[in-house]
Tab-separated table of C-alpha atoms and ligand atoms in Angstrom:
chain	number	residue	atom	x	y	z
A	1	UNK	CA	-30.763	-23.369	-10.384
A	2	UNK	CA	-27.115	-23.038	-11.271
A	3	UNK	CA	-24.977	-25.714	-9.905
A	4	UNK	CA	-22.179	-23.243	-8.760
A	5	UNK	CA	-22.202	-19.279	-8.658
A	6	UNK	CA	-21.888	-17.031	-11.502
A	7	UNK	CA	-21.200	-13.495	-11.741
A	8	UNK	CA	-24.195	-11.364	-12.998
A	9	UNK	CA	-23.887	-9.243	-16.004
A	10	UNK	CA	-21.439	-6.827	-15.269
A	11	UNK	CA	-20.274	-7.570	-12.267
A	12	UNK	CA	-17.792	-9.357	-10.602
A	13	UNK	CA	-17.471	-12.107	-8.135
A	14	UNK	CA	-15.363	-11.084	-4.494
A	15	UNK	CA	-13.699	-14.321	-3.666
A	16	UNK	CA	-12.161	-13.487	-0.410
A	17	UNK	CA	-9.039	-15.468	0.988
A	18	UNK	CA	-7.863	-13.742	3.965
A	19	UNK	CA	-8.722	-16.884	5.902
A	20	UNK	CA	-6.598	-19.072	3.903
A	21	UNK	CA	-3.717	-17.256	1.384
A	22	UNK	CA	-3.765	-14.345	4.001
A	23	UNK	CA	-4.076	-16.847	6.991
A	24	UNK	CA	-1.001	-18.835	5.442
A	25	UNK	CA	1.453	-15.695	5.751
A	26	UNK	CA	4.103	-15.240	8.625
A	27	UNK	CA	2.153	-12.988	11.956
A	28	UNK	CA	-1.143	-13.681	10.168
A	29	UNK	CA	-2.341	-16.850	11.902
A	30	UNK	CA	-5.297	-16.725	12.926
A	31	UNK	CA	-7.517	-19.607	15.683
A	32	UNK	CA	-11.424	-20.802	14.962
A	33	UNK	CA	-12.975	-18.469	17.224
A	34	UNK	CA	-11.214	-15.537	15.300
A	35	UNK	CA	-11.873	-16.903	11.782
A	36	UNK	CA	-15.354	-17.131	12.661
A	37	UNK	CA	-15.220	-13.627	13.668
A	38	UNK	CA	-13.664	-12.424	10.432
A	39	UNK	CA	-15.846	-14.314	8.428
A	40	UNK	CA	-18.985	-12.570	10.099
A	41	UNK	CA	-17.637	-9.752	8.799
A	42	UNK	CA	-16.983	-10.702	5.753
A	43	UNK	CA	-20.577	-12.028	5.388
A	44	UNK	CA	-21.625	-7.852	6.310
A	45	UNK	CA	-19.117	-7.124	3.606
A	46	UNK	CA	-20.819	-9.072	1.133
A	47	UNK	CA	-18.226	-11.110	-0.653
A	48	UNK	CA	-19.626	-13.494	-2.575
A	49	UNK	CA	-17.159	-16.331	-1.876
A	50	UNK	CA	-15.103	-17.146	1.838
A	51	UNK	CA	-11.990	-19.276	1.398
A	52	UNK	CA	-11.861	-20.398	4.492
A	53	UNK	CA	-9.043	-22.859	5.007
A	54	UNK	CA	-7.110	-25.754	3.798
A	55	UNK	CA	-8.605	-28.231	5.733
A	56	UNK	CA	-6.001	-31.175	5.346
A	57	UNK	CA	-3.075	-29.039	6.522
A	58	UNK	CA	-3.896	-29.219	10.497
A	59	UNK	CA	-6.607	-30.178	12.739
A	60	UNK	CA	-7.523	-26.774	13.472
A	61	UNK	CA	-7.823	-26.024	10.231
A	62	UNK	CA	-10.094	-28.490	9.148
A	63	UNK	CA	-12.340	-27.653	12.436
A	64	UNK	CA	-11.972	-23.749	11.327
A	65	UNK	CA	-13.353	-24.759	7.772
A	66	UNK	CA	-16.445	-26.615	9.462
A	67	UNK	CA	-17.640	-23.905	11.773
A	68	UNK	CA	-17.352	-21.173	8.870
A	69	UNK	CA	-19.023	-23.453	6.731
A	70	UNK	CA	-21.832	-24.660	9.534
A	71	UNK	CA	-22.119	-20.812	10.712
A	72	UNK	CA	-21.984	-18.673	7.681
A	73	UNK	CA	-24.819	-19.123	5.129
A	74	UNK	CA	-24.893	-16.490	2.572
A	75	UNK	CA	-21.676	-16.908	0.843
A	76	UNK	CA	-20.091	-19.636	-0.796
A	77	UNK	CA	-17.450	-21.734	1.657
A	78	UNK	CA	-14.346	-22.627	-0.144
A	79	UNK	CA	-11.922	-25.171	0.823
A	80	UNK	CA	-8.632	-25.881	-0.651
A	81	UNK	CA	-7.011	-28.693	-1.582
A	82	UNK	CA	-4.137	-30.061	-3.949
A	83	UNK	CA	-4.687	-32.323	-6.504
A	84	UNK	CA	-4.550	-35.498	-4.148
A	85	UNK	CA	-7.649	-37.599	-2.876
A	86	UNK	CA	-7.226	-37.229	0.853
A	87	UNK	CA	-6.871	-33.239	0.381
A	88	UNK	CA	-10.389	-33.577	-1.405
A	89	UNK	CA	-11.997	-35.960	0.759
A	90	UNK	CA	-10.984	-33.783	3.876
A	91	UNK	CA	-11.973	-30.212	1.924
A	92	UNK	CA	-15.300	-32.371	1.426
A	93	UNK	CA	-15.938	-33.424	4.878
A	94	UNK	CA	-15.309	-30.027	6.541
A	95	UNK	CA	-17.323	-28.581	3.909
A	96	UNK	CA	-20.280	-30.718	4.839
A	97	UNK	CA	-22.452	-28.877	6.919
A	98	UNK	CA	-22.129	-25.688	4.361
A	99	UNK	CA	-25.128	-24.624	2.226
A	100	UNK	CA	-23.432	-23.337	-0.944
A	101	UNK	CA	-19.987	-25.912	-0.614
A	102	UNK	CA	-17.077	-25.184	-2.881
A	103	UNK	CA	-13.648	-27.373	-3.550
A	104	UNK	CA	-10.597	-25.434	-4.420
A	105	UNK	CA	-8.489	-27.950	-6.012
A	106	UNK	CA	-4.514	-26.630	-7.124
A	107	UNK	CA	-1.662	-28.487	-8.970
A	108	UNK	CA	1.014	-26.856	-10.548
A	109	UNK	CA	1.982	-26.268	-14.124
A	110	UNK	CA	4.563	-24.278	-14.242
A	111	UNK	CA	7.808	-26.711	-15.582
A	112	UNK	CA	10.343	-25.635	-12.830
A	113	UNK	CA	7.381	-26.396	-10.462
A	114	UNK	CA	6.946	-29.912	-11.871
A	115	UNK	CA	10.493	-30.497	-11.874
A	116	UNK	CA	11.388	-29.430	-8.730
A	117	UNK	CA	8.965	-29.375	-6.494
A	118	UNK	CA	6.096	-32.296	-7.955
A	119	UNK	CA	8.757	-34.432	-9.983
A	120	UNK	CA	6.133	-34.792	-12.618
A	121	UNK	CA	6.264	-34.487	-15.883
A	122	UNK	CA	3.851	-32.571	-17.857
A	123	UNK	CA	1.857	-35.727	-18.625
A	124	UNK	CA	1.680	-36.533	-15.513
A	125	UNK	CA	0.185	-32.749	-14.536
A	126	UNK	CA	-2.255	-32.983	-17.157
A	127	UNK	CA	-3.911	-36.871	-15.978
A	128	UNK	CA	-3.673	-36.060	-12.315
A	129	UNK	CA	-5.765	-32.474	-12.564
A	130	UNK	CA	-7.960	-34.307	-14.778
A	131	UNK	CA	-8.144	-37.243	-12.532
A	132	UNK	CA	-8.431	-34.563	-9.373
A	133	UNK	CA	-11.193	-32.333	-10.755
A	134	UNK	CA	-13.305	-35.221	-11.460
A	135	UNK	CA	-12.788	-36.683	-7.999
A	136	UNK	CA	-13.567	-33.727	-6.645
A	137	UNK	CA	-16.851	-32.837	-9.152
A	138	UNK	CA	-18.433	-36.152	-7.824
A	139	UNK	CA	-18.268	-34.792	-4.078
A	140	UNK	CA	-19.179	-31.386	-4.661
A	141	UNK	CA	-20.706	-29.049	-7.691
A	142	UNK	CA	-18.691	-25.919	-7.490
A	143	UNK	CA	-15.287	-26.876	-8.591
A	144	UNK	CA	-12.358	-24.555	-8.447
A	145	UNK	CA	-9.177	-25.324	-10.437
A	146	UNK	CA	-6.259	-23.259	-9.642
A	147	UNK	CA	-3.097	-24.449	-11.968
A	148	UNK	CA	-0.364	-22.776	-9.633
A	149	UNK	CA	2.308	-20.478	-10.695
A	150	UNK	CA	0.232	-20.445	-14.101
A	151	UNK	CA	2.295	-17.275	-14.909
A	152	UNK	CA	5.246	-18.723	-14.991
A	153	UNK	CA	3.854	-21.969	-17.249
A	154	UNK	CA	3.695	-23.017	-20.458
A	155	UNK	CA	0.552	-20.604	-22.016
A	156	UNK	CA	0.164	-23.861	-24.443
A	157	UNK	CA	0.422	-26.225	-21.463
A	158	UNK	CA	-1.450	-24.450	-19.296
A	159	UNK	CA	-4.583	-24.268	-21.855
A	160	UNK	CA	-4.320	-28.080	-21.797
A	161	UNK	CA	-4.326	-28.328	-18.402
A	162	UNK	CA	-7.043	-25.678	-17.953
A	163	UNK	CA	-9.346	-27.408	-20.671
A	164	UNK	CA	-8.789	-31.145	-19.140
A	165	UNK	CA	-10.034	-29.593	-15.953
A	166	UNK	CA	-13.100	-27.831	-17.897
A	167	UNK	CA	-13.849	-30.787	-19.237
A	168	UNK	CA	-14.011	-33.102	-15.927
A	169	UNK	CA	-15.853	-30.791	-14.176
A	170	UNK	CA	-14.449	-27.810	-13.227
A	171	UNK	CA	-16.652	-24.510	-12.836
A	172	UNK	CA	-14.141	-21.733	-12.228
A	173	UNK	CA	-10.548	-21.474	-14.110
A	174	UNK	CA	-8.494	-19.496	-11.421
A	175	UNK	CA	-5.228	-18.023	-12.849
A	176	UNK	CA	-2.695	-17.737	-9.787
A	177	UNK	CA	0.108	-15.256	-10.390
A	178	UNK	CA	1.813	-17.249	-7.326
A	179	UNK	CA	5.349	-15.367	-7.524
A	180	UNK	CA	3.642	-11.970	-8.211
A	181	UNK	CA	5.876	-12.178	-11.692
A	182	UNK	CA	3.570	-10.918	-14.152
A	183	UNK	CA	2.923	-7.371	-15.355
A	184	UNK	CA	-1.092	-6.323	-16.252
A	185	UNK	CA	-0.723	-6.151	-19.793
A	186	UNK	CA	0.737	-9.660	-19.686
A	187	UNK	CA	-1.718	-10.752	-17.517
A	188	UNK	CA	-4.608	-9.627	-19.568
A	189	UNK	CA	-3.109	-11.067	-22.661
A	190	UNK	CA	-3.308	-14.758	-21.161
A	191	UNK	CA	-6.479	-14.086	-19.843
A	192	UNK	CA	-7.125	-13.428	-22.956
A	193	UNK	CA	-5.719	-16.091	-24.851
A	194	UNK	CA	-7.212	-18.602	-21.843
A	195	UNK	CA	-11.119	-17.616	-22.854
A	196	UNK	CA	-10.128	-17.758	-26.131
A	197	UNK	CA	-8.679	-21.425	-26.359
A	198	UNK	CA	-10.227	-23.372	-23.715
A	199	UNK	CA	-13.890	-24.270	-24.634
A	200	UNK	CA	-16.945	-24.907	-22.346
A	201	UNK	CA	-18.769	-23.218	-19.118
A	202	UNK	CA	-16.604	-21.537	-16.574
A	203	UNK	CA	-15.712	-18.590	-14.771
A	204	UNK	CA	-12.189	-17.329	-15.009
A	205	UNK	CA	-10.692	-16.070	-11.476
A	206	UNK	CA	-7.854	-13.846	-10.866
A	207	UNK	CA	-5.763	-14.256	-8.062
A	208	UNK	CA	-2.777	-12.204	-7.982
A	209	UNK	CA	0.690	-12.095	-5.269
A	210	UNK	CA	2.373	-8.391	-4.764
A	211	UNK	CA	5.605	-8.744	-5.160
A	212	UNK	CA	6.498	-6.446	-7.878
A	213	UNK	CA	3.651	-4.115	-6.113
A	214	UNK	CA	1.050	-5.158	-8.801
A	215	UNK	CA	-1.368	-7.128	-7.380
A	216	UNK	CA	-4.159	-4.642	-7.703
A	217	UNK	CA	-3.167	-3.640	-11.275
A	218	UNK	CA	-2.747	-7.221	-12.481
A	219	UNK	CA	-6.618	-8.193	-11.177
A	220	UNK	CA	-7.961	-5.209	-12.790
A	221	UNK	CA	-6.036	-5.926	-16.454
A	222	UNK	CA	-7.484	-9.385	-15.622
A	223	UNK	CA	-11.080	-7.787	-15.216
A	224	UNK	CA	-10.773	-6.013	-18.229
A	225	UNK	CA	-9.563	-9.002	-20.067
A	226	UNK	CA	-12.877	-11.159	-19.094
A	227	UNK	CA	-12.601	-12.596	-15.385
A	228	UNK	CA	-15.345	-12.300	-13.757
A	229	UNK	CA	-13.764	-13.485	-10.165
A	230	UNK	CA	-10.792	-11.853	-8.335
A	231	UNK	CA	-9.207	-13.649	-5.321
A	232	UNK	CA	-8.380	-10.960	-2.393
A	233	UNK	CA	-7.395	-10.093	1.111
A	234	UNK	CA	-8.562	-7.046	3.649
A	235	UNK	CA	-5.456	-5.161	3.715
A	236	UNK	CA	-3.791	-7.225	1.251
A	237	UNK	CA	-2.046	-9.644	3.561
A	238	UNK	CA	-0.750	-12.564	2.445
A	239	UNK	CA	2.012	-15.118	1.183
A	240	UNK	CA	5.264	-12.741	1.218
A	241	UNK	CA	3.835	-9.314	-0.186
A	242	UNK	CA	0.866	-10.128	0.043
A	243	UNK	CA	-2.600	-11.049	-2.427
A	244	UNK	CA	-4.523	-8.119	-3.892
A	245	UNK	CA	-6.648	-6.260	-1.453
A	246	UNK	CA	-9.820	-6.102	-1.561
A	247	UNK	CA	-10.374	-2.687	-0.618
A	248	UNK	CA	-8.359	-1.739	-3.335
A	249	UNK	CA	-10.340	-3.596	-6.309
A	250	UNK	CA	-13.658	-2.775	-5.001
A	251	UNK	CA	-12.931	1.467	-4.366
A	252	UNK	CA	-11.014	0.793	-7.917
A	253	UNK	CA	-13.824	-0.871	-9.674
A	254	UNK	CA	-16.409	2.099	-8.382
A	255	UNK	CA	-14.063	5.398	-8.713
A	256	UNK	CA	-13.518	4.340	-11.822
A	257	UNK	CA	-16.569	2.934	-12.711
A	258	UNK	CA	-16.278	4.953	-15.753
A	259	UNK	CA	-13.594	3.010	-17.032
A	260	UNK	CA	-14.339	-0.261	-15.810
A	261	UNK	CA	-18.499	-0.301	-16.128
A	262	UNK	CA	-18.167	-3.491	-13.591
A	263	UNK	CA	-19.759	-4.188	-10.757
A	264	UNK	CA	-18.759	-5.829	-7.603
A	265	UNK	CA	-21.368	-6.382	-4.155
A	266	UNK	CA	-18.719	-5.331	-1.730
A	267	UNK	CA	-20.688	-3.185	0.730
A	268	UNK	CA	-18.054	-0.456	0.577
A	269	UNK	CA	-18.754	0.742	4.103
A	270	UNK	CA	-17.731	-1.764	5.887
A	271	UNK	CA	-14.127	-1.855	4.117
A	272	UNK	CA	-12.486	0.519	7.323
A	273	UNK	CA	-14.607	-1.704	9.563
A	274	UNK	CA	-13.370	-5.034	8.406
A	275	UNK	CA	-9.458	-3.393	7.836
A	276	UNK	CA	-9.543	-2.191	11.910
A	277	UNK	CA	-11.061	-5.572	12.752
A	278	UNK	CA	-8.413	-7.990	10.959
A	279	UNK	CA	-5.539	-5.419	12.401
A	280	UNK	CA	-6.588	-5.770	15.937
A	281	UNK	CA	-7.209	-9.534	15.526
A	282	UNK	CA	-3.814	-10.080	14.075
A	283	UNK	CA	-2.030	-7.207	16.118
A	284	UNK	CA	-0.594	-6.022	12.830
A	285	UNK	CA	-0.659	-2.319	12.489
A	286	UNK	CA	-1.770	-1.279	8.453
A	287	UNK	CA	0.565	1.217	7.137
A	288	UNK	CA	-0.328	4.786	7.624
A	289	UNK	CA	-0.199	5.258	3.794
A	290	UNK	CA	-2.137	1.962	2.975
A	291	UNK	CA	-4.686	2.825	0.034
A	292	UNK	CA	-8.456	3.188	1.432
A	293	UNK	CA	-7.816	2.217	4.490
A	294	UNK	CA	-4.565	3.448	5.858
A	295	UNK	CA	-5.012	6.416	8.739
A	296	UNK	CA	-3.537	8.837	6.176
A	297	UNK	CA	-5.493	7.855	3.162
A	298	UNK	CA	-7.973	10.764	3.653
A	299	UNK	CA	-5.778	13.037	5.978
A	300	UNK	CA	-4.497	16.352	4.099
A	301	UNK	CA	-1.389	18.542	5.772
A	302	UNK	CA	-0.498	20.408	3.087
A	303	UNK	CA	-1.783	24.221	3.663
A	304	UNK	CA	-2.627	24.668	0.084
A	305	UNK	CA	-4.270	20.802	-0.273
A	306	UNK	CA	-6.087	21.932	2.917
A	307	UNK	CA	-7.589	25.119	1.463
A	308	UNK	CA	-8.898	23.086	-1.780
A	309	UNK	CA	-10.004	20.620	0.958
A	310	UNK	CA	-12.084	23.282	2.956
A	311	UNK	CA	-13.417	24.821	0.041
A	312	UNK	CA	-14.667	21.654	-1.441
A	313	UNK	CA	-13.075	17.773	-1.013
A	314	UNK	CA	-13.601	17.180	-4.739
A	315	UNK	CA	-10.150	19.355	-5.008
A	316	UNK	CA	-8.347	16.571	-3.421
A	317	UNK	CA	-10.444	13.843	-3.010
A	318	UNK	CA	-11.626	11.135	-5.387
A	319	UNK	CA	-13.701	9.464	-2.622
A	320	UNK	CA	-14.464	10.123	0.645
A	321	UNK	CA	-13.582	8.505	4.060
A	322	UNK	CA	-17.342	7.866	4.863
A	323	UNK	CA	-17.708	6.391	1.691
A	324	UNK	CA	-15.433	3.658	3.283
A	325	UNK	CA	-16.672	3.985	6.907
A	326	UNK	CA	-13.739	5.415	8.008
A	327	UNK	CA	-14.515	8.388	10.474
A	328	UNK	CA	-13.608	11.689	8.665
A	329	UNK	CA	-10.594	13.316	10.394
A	330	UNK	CA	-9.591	15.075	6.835
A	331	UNK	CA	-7.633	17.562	8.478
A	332	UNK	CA	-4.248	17.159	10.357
A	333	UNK	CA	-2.617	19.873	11.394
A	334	UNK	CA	1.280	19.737	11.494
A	335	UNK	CA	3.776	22.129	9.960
A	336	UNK	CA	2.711	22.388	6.255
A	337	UNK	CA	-0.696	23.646	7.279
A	338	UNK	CA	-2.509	27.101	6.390
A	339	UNK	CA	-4.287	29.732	7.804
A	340	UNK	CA	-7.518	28.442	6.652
A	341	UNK	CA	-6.977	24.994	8.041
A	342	UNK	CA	-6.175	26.561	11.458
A	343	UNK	CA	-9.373	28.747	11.257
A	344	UNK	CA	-11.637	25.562	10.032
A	345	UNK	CA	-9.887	23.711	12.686
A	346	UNK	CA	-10.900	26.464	15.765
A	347	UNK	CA	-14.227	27.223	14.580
A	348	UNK	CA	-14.990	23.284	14.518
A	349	UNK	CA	-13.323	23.478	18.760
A	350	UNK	CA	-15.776	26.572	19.023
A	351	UNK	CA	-12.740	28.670	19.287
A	352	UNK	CA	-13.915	31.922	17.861
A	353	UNK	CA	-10.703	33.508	16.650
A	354	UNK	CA	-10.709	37.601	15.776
A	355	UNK	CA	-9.475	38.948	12.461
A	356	UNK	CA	-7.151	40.878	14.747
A	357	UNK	CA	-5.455	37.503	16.385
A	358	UNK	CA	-4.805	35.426	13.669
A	359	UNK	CA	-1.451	36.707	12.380
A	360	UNK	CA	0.062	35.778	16.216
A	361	UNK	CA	-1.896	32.716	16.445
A	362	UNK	CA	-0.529	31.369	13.193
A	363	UNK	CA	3.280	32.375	13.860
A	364	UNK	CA	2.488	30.481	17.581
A	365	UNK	CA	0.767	27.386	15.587
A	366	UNK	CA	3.949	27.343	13.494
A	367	UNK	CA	6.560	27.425	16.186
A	368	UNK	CA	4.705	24.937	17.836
A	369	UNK	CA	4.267	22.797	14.951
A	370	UNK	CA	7.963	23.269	14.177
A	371	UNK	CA	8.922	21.346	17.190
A	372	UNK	CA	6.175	18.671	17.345
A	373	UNK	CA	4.750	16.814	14.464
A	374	UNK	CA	1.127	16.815	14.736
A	375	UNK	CA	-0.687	19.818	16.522
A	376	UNK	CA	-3.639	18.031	18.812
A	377	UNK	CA	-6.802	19.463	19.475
A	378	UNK	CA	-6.008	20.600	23.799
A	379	UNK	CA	-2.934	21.986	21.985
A	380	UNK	CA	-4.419	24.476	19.438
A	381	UNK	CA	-7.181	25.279	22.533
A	382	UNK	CA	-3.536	26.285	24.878
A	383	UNK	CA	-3.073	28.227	21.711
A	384	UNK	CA	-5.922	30.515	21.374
A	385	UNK	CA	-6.752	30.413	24.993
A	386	UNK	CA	-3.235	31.648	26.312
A	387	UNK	CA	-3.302	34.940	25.230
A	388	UNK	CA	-6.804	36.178	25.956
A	389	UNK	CA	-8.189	38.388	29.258
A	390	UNK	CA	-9.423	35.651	32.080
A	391	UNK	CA	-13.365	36.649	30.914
A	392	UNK	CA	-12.872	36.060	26.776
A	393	UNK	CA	-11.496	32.229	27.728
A	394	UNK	CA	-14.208	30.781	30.094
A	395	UNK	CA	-16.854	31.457	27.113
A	396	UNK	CA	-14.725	30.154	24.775
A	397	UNK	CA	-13.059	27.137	26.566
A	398	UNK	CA	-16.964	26.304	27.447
A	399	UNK	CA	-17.537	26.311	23.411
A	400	UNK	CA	-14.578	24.039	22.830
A	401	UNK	CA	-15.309	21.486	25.266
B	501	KIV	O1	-0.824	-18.337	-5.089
B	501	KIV	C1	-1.269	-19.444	-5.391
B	501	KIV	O2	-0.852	-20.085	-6.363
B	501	KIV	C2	-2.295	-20.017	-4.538
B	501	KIV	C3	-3.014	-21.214	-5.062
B	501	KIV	C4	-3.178	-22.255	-4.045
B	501	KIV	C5	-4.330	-20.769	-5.640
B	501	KIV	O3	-2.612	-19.479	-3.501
B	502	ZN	ZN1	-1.888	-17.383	-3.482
C-alpha cells in the first residue's frame, strides 16, 4: 500500500482547506462543534484530503484537529505546521487518533519573506525545510511541503528548496501563490519547470489566493501543467480574497471535461448543499452572482434568455442547477421578462391564461414589475385573478394553490 495518497490516472486530488486557510480569514472563524459539522460534509462531498487546522496556533484548534481527525475516516486529515519542531510535534499529536494522518509543513522562500519576516538567509531556508521535512517524515508518512509565497521566490531557489524537501521525505510539493500575484500562464510555466527540475516521487499541489480574481484560473493552468492536487475552499473564502473555490474547479474540470480530460471525486451534488451549510454556519451571505452556487447563477430575467430557456436550457445553460443540488428556480420574473416566461410561469401556478388576456396581463405584469423588482408568485396570481368574473377565479385560484 502507498504510504501517502496519490491521484489516480487522470484525476485529481480535492485538498480542501476551508477549515484552516478559509477558517484563518476575518468573519470566518469557526468552533469544534461547527468544524466537525463542516467536515461531515465535506466527507459527503468526497474530497479526498480535510485540512483541518493548525493545531499549534490555539487550544481550540489543536482540539478541533483531534475530533476531525478521531471522527472523520475516509479522507486524509491534514494538519499544518511551520517549519519548527513544536508546530510538528503538536500537528502530530492532534493527528493521532486519525486513520490516514497527514503533516502540512510551510517555510517561506520567497527573499523579501526571509528578510523580513524569517531573518534567514537562503541557506538557512534551505537546512531548516530539510531539517523540518525529515522531522516531520519520522512522525508521519504523508508529508506536505508548502514553500510559501513560492510565486514570488527565486524559481532557482525554490527548486532547491523543493528538491531538499523531496529528498528528506516529502510526498506532496504544494506551490502556494500566497499574495494571489501570479497570472495562469506563469503559473503553469513554474509548474512546469518544478516537475521538470526537481527529481524523485511526489505530487505537486496547487494552492492559489484571489486577489487579482485568478484563483480558479491559476489552479486550472496548474492542472494543465501536471498537478495533480489543488488546495480549495466552499465558496472560496479565505485569507483576504479568498483561496480557489472548490465549486468552481470541480464544475470547471467537468463542463469542460473536453478540454481538461481530468477527473476529480467531488460529488457535484452536494456543492449547493455544502455552500448553504458553510453560509449559515458563518452567517456570511454568498454573493448573488457567486459562480455555481450564488442564488443567481442559474436564474434568467432576460425575456429573450428566458424564451431560449423555456424552449430548451442548453440555450443558456452550460450546466444545470440540479446538477449542483441547487433547487431549480430558473425563472425570475422582474422587468426584462417576456411573454413566454409569464405564460410558463402561470401555467406552472395552474393559472390558465386565454389567448384573449394576455396582451392586458402582460402590460399589468410590466407596470407592476416597473415599480417592484422581482414579481412573486401571490403577485402574478393578484394578476390574473383580478380581472376575471367571481366563477372563472375560484377554479383557477384552487389550481394555483
Ligand atoms: O497561502 C499560503 O502560502 C498558505 C500556506 C500555509 C500553504 O496558506
Ligand atoms: Zn493560503
Amino acid at each position: 500500500m502507498e504510504p501517502h495518497v496519490v491521484s489516480p490516472a487522470g484525476s485529481v486530488l480535492i485538498f480542501d482547506t476551508t477549515l484552516r486557510d478559509g477558517e484563518q480569514s476575518p468573519g470566518c472563524s469557526m468552533n469544534t462543534a461547527e468544524k466537525l459539522v463542516i467536515a461531515h460534509q465535506l466527507e459527503r462531498l468526497g474530497v479526498d484530503i480535510i485540512e483541518a487546522g493548525f493545531p499549534i496556533a490555539s487550544q481550540g484548534d489543536f482540539e478541533a484537529v483531534q475530533r476531525v481527525a478521531a471522527e472523520i475516516r475516509t479522507p486524509v486529515i491534514a494538519a499544518l505546521a511551520r517549519c519548527v519542531r513544536q508546530d510538528i510535534d503538536a500537528a502530530a499529536a492532534a493527528l493521532e487518533k486519525s486513520a490516514r494522518p497527514r503533516i502540512h509543513t510551510f517555510l517561506a522562500t520567497s527573499d523579501i519573506h526571509l528578510a523580513f519576516k524569517l531573518k534567514m538567509t537562503r541557506e538557512d531556508a534551505l537546512r531548516t525545510a530539510r531539517e523540518c521535512v525529515a522531522y516531520a517524515r519520522a512522525r508521519c508518512k504523508d508529508i506536505e511541503f508548502s514553500p510559501e509565497d513560492a510565486t514570488r521566490s527565486d524559481p532557482d531557489f525554490l527548486c532547491a528548496v523543493l528538491q531538499a524537501a523531496v529528498d528528506a521525505g516529502a510526498t506532496t510539493l504544494n506551490i502556494p501563490d500566497t499574495v494571489g500575484y501570479t497570472m495562469p500562464e506563469e503559473y503553469g510555466r513554474l509548474i512546469t519547470k518544478i516537475r521538470q527540475t526537481v527529481v524523485g516521487e511526489y505530487t505537486i499541489s496547487a494552492h492559489c489566493h484571489n486577489d487579482l480574481g485568478m484563483a480558479v484560473a491559476n489552479s486550472l493552468a496548474a492542472v494543465a501543467a501536471g498537478a495533480r492536487q489543488v488546495e480549495c475552499t466552499i465558496n472560496g473564502i479565505g485569507e483576504r480574497a479568498g483561496n480557489a473555490a472548490m465549486e468552481e474547479i470541480a464544475m470547471a474540470l467537468h463542463v469542460r471535461g473536453d478540454l481538461y480530460g481530468i477527473h476529480c471525486s467531488v460529488e457535484r451534488a452536494q456543492l449547493y448543499p455544502a455552500s448553504q451549510l458553510l453560509s449559515r454556519t458563518l452567517g456570511f451571505q454568498v454573493q448573488p452572482n457567486k459562480a455555481i452556487v450564488g442564488r443567481n447563477a442559474f436564474a434568467h430575467e432576460a425575456g429573450i434568455h428566458q424564451h431560449g430557456v423555456l424552449s430548451n436550457p442548453l440555450c443558456y445553460e452550460i450546466m444545470t442547477p440540479e446538477s449542483v443540488g441547487m433547487p431549480a428556480e430558473r425563472l425570475v420574473l422582474g422587468k426584462h421578462s417576456g411573454r413566454h416566461a409569464l405564460l410558463h410561469r402561470c401555467k406552472e401556478l395552474g393559472l390558465n391564461v386565454r389567448t384573449d388576456e394576455v396582451d392586458a396581463l402582460y402590460t399589468r405584469f410590466t407596470h407592476l414589475a416597473d415599480r417592484k423588482k422581482k414579481v412573486y408568485d401571490q403577485d402574478l396570481i393578484s394578476l390574473v385573478l383580478a380581472h376575471r368574473e367571481p366563477g372563472e377565479k375560484s377554479s383557477n385560484l384552487a389550481a394555483a394553490q
